[in-house]
Short mmCIF file of C-alpha atoms in Angstrom, two decimals:
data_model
loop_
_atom_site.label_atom_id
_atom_site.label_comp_id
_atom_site.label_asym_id
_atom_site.label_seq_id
_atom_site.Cartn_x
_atom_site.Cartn_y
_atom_site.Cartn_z
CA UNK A 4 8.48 -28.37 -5.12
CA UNK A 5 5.02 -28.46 -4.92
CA UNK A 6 2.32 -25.80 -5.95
CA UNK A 7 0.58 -23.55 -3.15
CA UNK A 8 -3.04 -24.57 -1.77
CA UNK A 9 -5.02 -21.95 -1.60
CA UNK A 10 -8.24 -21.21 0.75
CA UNK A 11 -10.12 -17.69 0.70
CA UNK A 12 -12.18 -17.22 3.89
CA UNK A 13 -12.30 -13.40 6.40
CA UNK A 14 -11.60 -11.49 3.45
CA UNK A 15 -8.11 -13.34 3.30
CA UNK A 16 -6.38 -15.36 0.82
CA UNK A 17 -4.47 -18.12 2.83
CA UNK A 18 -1.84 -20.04 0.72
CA UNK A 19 -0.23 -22.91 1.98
CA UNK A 20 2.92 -24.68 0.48
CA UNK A 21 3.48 -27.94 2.47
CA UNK A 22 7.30 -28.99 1.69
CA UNK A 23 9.36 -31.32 3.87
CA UNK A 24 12.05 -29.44 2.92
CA UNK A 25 12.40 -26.98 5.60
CA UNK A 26 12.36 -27.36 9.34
CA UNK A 27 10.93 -24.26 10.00
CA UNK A 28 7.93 -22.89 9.09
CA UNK A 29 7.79 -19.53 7.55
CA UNK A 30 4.30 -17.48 7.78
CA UNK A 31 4.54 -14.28 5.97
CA UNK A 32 1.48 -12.10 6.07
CA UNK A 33 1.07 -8.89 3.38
CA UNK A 34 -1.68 -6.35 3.51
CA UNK A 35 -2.26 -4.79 -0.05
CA UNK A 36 -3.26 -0.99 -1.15
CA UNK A 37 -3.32 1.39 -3.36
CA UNK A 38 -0.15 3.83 -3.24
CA UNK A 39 -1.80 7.13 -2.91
CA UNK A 40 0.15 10.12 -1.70
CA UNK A 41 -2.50 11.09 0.76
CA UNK A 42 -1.36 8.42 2.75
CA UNK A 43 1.73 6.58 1.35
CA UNK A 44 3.40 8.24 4.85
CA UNK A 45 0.90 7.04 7.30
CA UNK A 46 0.78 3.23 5.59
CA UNK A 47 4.66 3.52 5.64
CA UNK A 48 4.86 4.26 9.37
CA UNK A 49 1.86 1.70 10.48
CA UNK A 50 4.12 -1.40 10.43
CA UNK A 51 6.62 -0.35 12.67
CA UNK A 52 4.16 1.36 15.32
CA UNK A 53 2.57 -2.31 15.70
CA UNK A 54 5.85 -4.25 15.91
CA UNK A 55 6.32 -2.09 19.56
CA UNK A 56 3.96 -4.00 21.46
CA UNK A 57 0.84 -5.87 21.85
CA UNK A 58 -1.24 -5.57 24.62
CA UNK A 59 -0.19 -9.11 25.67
CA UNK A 60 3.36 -8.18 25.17
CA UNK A 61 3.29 -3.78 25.26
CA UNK A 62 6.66 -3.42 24.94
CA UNK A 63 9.30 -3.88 22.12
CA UNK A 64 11.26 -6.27 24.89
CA UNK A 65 8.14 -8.43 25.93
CA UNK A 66 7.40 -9.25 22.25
CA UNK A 67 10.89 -10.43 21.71
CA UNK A 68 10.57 -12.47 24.99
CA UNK A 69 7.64 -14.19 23.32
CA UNK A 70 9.74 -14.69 20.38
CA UNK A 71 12.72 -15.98 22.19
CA UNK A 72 10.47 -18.48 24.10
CA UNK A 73 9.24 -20.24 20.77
CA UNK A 74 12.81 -21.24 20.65
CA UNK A 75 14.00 -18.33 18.94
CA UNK A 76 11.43 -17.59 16.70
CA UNK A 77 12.05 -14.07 14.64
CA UNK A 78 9.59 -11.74 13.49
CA UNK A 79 10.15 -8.59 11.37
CA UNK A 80 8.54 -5.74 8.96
CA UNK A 81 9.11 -4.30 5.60
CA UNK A 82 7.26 -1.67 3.70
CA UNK A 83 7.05 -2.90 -0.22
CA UNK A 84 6.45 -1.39 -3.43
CA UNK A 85 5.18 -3.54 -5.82
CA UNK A 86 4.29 -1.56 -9.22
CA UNK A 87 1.44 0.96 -8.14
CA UNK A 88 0.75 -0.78 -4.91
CA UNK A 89 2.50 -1.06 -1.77
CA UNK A 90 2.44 -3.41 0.80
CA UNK A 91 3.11 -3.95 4.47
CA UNK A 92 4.75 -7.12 5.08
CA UNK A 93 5.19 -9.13 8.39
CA UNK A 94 7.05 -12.30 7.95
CA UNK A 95 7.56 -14.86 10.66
CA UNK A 96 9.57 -17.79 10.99
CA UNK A 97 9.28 -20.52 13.90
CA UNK A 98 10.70 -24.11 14.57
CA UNK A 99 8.58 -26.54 13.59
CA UNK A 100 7.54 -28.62 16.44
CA UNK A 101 8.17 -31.71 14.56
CA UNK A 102 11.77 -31.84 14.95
CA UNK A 103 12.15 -30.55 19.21
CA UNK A 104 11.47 -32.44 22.16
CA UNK A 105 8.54 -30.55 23.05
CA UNK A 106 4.83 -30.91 23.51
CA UNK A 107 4.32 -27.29 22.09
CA UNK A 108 2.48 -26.28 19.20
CA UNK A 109 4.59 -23.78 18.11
CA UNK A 110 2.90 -23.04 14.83
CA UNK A 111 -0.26 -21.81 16.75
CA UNK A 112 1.78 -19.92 19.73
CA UNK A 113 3.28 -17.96 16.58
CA UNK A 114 -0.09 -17.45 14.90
CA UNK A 115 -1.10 -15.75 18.72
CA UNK A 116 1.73 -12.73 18.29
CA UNK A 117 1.26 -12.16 15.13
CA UNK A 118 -2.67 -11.86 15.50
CA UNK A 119 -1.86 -9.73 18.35
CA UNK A 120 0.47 -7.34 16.67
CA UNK A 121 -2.24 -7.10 13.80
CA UNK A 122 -6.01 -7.14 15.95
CA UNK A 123 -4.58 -5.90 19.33
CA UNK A 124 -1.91 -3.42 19.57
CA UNK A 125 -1.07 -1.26 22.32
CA UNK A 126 -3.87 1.71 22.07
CA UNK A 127 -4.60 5.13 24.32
CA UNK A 128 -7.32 7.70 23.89
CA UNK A 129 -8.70 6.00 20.07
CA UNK A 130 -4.69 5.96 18.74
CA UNK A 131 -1.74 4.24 19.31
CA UNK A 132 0.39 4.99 21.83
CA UNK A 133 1.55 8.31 21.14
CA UNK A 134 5.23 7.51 22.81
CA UNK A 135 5.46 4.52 20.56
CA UNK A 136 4.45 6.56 17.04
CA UNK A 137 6.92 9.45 18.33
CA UNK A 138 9.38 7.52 18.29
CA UNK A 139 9.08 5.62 14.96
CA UNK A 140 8.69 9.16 13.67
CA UNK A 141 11.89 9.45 14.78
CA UNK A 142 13.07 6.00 13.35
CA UNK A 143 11.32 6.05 9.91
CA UNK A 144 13.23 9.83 9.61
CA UNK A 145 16.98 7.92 10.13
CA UNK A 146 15.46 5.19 7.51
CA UNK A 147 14.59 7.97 5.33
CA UNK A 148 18.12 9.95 5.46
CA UNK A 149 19.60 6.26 4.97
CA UNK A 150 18.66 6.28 1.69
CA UNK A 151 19.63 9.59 0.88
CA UNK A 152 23.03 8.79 2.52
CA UNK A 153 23.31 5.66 0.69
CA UNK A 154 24.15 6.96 -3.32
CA UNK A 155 23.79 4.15 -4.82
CA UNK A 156 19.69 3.35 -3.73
CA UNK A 157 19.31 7.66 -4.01
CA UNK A 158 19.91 7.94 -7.49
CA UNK A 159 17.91 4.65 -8.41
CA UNK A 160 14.77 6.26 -7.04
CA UNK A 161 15.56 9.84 -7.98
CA UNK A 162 15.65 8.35 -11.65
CA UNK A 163 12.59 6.42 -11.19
CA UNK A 164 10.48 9.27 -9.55
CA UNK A 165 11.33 11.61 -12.59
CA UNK A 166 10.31 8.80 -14.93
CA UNK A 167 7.33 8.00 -13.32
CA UNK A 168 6.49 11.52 -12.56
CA UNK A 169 2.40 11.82 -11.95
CA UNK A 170 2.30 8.06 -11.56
CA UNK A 171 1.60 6.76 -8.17
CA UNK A 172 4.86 4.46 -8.78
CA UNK A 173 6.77 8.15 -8.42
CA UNK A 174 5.58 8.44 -4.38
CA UNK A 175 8.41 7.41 -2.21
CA UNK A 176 8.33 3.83 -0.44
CA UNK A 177 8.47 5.35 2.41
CA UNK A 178 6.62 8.58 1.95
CA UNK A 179 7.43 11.99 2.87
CA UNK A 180 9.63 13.48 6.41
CA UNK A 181 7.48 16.62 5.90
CA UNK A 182 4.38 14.85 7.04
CA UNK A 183 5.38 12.73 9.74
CA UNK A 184 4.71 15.80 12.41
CA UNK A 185 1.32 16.27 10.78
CA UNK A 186 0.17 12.48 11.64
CA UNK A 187 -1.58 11.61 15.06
CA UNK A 188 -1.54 8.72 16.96
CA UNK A 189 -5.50 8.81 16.35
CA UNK A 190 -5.25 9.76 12.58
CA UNK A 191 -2.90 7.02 12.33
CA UNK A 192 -4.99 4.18 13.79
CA UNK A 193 -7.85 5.28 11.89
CA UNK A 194 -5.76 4.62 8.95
CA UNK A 195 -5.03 1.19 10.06
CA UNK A 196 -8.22 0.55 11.22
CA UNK A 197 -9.64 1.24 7.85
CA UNK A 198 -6.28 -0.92 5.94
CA UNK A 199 -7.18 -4.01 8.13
CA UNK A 200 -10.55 -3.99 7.15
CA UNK A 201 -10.53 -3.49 3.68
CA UNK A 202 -7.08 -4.18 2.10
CA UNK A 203 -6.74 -7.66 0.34
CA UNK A 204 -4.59 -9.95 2.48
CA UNK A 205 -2.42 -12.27 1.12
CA UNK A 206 -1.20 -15.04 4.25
CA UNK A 207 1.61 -17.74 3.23
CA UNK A 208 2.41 -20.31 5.17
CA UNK A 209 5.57 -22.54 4.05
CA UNK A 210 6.87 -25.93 5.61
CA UNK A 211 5.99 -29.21 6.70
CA UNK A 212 2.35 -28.58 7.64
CA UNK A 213 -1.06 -30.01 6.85
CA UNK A 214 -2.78 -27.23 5.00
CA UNK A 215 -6.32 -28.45 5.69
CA UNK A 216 -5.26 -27.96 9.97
CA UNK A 217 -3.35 -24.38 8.80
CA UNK A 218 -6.08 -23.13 7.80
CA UNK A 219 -8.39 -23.53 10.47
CA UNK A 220 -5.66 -22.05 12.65
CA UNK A 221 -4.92 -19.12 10.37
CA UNK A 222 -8.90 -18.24 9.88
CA UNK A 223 -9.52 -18.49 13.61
CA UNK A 224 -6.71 -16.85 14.51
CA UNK A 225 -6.61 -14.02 12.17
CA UNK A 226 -10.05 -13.99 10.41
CA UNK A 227 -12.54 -11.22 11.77
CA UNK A 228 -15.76 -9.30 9.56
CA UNK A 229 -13.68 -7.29 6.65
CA UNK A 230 -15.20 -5.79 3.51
CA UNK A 231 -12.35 -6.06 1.62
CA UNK A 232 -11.76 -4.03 -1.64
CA UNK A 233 -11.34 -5.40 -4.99
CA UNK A 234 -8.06 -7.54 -5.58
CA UNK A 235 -5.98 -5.52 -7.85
CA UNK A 236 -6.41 -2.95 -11.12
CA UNK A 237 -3.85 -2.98 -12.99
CA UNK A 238 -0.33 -0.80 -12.66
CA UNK A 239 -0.29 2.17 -15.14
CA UNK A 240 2.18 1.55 -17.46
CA UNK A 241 0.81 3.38 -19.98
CA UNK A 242 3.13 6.33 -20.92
CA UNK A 243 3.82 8.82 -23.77
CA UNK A 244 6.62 8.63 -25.92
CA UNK A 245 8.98 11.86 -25.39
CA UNK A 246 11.99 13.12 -25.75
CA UNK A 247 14.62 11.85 -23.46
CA UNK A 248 14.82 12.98 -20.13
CA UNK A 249 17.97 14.68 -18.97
CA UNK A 250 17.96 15.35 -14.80
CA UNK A 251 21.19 16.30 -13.22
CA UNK A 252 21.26 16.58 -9.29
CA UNK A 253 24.01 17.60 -7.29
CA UNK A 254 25.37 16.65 -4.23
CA UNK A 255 28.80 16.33 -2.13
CA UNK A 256 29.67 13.15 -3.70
CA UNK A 257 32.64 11.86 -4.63
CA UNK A 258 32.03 9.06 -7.63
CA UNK A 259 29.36 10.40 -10.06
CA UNK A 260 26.07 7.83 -10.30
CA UNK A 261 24.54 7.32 -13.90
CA UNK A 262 21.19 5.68 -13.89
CA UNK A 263 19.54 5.36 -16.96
CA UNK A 264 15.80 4.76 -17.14
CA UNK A 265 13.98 2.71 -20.59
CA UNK A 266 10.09 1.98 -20.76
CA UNK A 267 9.69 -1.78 -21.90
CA UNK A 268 6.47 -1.70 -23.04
CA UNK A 269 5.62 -5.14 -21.96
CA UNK A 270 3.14 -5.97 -19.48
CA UNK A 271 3.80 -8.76 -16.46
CA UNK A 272 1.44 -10.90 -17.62
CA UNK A 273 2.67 -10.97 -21.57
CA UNK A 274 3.73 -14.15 -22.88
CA UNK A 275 7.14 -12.47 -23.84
CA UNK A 276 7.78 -11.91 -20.29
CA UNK A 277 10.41 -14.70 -20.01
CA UNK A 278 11.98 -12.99 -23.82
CA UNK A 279 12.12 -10.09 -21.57
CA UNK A 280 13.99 -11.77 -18.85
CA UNK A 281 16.32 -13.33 -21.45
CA UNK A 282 17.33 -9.62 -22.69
CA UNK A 283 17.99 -8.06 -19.51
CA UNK A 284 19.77 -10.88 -18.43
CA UNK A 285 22.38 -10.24 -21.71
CA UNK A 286 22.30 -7.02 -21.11
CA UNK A 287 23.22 -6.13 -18.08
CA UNK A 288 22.34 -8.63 -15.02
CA UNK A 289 25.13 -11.00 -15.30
CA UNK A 290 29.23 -10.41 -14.87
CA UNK A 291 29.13 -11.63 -18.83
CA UNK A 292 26.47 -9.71 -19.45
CA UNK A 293 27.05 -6.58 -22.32
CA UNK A 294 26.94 -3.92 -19.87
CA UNK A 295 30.04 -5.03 -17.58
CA UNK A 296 32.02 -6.34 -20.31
CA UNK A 297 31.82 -3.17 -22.51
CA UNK A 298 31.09 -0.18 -19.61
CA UNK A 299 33.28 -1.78 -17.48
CA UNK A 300 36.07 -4.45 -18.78
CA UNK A 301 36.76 -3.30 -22.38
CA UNK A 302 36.52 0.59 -21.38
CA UNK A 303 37.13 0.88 -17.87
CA UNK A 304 34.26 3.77 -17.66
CA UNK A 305 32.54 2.40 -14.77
CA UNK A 306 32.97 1.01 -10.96
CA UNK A 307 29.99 -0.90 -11.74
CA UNK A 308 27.29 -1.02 -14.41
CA UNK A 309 24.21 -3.30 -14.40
CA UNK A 310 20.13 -3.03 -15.25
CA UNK A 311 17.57 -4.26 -13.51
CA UNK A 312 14.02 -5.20 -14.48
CA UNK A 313 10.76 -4.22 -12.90
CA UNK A 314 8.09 -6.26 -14.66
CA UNK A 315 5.04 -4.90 -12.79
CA UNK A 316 5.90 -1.82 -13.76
CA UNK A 317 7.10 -2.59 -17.16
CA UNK A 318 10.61 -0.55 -16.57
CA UNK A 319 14.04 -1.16 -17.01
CA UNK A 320 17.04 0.85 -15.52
CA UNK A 321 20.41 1.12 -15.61
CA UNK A 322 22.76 1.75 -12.66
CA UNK A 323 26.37 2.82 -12.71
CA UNK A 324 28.99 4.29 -10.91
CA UNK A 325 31.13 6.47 -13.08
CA UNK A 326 33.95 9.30 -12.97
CA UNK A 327 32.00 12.50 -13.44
CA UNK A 328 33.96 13.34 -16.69
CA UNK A 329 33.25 9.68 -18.38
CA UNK A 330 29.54 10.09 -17.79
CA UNK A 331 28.34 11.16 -20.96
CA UNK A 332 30.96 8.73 -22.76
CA UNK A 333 29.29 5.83 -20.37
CA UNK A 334 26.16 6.72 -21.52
CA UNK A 335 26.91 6.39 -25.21
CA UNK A 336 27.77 2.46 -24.53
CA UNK A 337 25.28 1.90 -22.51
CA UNK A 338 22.64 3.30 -25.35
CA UNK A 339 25.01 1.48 -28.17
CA UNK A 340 24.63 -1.73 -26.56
CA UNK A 341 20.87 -1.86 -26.58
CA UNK A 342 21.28 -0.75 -30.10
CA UNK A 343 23.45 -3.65 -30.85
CA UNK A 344 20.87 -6.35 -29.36
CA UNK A 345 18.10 -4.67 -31.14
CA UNK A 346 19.74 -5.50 -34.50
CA UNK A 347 20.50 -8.70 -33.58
CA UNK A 348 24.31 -8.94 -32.00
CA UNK A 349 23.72 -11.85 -29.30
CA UNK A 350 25.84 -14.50 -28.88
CA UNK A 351 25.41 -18.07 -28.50
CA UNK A 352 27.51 -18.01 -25.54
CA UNK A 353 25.35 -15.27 -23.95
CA UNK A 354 22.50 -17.00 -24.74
CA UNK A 355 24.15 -20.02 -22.37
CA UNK A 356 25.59 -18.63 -19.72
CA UNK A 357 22.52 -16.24 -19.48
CA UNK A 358 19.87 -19.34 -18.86
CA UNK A 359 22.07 -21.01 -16.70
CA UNK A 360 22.70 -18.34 -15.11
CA UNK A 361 19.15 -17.59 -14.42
CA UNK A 362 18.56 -21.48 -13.94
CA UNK A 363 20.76 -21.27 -11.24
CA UNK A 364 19.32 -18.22 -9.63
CA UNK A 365 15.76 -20.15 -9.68
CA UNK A 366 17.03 -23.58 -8.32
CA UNK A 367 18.87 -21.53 -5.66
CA UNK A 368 15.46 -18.95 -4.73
CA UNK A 369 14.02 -22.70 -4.45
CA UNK A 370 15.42 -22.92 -0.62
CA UNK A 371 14.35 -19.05 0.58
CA UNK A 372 10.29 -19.85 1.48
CA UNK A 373 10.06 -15.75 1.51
CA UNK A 374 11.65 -15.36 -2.09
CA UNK A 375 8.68 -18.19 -2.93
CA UNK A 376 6.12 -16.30 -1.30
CA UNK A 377 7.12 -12.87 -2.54
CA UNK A 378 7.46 -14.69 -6.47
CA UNK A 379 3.49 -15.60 -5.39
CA UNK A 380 2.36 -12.01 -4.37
CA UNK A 381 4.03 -11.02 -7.66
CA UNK A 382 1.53 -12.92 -9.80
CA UNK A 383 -0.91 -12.05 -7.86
CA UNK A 384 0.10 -8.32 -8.52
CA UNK A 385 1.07 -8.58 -11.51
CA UNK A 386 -1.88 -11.05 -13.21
CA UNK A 387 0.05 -13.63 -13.95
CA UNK A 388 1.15 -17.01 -11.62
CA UNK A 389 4.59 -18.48 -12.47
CA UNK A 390 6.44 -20.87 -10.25
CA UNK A 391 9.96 -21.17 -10.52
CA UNK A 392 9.96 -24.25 -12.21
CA UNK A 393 7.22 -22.90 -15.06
CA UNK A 394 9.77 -19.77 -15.57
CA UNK A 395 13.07 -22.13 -16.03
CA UNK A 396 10.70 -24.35 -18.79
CA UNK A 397 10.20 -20.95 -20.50
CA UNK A 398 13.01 -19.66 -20.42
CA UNK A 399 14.63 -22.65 -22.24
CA UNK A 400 12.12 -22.13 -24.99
CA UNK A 401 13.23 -17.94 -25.74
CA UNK A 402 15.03 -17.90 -28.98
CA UNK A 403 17.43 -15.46 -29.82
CA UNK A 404 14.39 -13.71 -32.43
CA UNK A 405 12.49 -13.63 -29.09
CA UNK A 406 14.80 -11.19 -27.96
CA UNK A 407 15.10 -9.63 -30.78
CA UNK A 408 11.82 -8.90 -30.66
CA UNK A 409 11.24 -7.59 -27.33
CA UNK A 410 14.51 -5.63 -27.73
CA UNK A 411 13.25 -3.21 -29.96
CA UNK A 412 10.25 -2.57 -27.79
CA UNK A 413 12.70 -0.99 -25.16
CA UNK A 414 12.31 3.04 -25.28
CA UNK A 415 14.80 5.02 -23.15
CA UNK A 416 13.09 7.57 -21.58
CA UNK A 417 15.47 9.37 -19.06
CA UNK A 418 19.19 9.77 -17.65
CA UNK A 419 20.00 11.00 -14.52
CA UNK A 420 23.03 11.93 -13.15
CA UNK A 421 24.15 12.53 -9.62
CA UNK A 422 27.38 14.83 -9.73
CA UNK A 423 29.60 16.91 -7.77
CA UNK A 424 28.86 20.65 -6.75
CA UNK A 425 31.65 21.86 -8.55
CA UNK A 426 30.23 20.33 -12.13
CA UNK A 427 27.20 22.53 -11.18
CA UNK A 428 28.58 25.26 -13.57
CA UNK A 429 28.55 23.25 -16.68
CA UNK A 430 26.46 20.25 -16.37
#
């Protein structure tokens, strides 16, 4: 796989991966700020609002016509949080030409609907349409009570937020249902107005293009006057060490939810980054990894129990599901097994099946373009560029000390529990 080409013009940065190995072309486009709470709501909504219509195609329907006539063509939205930023994503993906009997460019039709939905949506009296951001109030409220609903995601980012609390990483993805009635159509496209202008753009284009002719395409389609902020400052992962945090919500649930939160105290762009991947992999990624073999297998405390690692913010948590009277016995593995790996108690085997199983994870991310361009935007965000193929070479070089190492760098900070009403009494 080769490397992305990269071209700045418009305030954007265009990056280009030419591979024959696709036969469509995927063109993702990400708009990058700040997460503030004075309008993580507003940015959260935005993305939505514009996928209703265009004012070549104003409606919802008329944009998927479009869509449908570039021989199926898709075109959908995300809201990201990536360390202290977050992002609104638009990623496209279209046929490429190349291999249909037609005379169409299909690349360039696509690059006209999504410069469309980002220069020209539908607008009324200085705002969007105010039917249109009504009803993704109404939307974005049934996306926020889906993560409440789901308990799994709920107690993830409850644990998270009371980490993080003060930190701009603590502000929902998706903001706050309180202020969605405060937010005008006109207040609203202000904010965009002022986001397109000034928030660094990352485009990616993936397939089996000529990057030289992409970007001429993508800077006259897309590129207008912007006075575009600096790139990035760096996440705040600084923290205080403190006693651990104990949070216990309750809810009508019936399968308690242990998350456990740890501080890693390694940055993105370290050099032990890959030691770091290495540990979390053995300790709870994997189906061998310490976590499901000793929380789960050996003493059948837990539905599930894994940890995941967030290198641009330098955190690593621990989710389970557990019987609400085996939390506190869960939680005692899940603390003696980081204990164990900070004095040294790895395996050879783990080591194995731990890089191949990452190995394989990398090899396979190889054929999703979007898992390629998000792995881009997270060096970009994060400081540090590492293809796929760079991160299997280092991994193969972490040692067992390596982990070690980084091991005993990992501070556990908080538990949170989600529980039952009735355990209100004593919790």
């Amino acid at each position: 796989m080769s490397q992305f080409v990269t071209r700045e013009g418009h305030g954007m940065h265009v990056h280009v991966l030419p591979t024959k190995k696709y036969k469509m072309t995927t063109i993702v486009v990400d708009l990058v700020q700040e997460i503030r709470a004075e309008t993580v709501t507003g940015m959260a909504l935005i993305p939505y609002v514009l996928m209703r219509g265009t004012k070549q195609h104003p409606t919802a329907e008329k944009l998927q016509l479009a869509l449908d006539d570039l021989y199926g063509a898709t075109l959908h939205t995300a809201i990201l949080k990536k360390g202290d930023r977050q992002v609104i994503d638009f990623t496209m993906s279209v046929p490429n030409e190349k291999f249909l009997n037609t005379e169409e460019n299909l690349f360039e039709k696509a690059l006209e609907i999504i410069a469309g939905v980002f220069i020209d949506p539908v607008t009324e009296n200085g705002g969007f349409s105010p039917e249109y951001v009504n009803a993704e109030k109404e939307q974005q409220k049934k996306r926020m009570a889906a993560i409440i609903d789901d308990k799994n995601s709920y107690a993830r980012e409850r644990c998270l937020e009371e980490m993080t609390k003060g930190q701009p990483f603590s502000l929902p993805r998706l903001g706050f249902e309180n202020e969605l009635e405060t937010i005008t159509p006109q207040e609203l496209y202000s904010l965009y107005q002022k986001v397109i202008k000034t928030a660094p753009t990352q485009v990616y284009v993936i397939g089996d293009v000529e990057p030289e002719q992409v970007f001429e395409q993508i800077f006259r389609a897309l590129g207008f006057e912007r006075t575009v902020q600096d790139l990035f400052a760096p996440s705040q992962r600084a923290h205080e060490k403190r006693e651990v945090k104990r949070v216990v919500d309750h809810m009508d649930v019936k399968q308690g939810k242990l998350n456990v939160g740890f501080w890693t105290n390694l940055d993105y762009d370290s050099d032990d980054y890959c030691a770091m991947l290495m540990f979390n992999g053995i300790y709870g990624t994997f189906p061998h990894s310490k976590l499901f073999l000793n929380v789960r297998e050996k003493n059948s405390l837990a539905y599930y129990a894994s940890s995941r690692h967030d290198g641009l913010k330098g955190i690593l948590y621990v989710q389970s599901g557990v019987e609400f009277a085996n939390m506190e016995k869960a939680l005692a593995i899940i603390v003696e097994q980081l204990e164990e790996m900070k004095k040294g108690n790895i395996t050879d085997q783990e080591l194995d099946f731990t890089l191949k199983g990452y190995i394989n994870a990398f090899k396979t991310s190889l054929d999703q373009p979007t898992t390629l361009a998000d792995s881009h935007l997270n060096g970009l965000v994060g400081g540090k560029m590492r293809s796929h193929e760079e991160l299997i070479e280092q991994l193969q070089k972490v040692t067992k000390d390596d982990i070690v190492r980084v091991a005993q760098g990992v501070q556990l900070d908080t538990v949170y529990m989600l529980r039952d009403k009735e355990g209100e009494s004593h919790a």
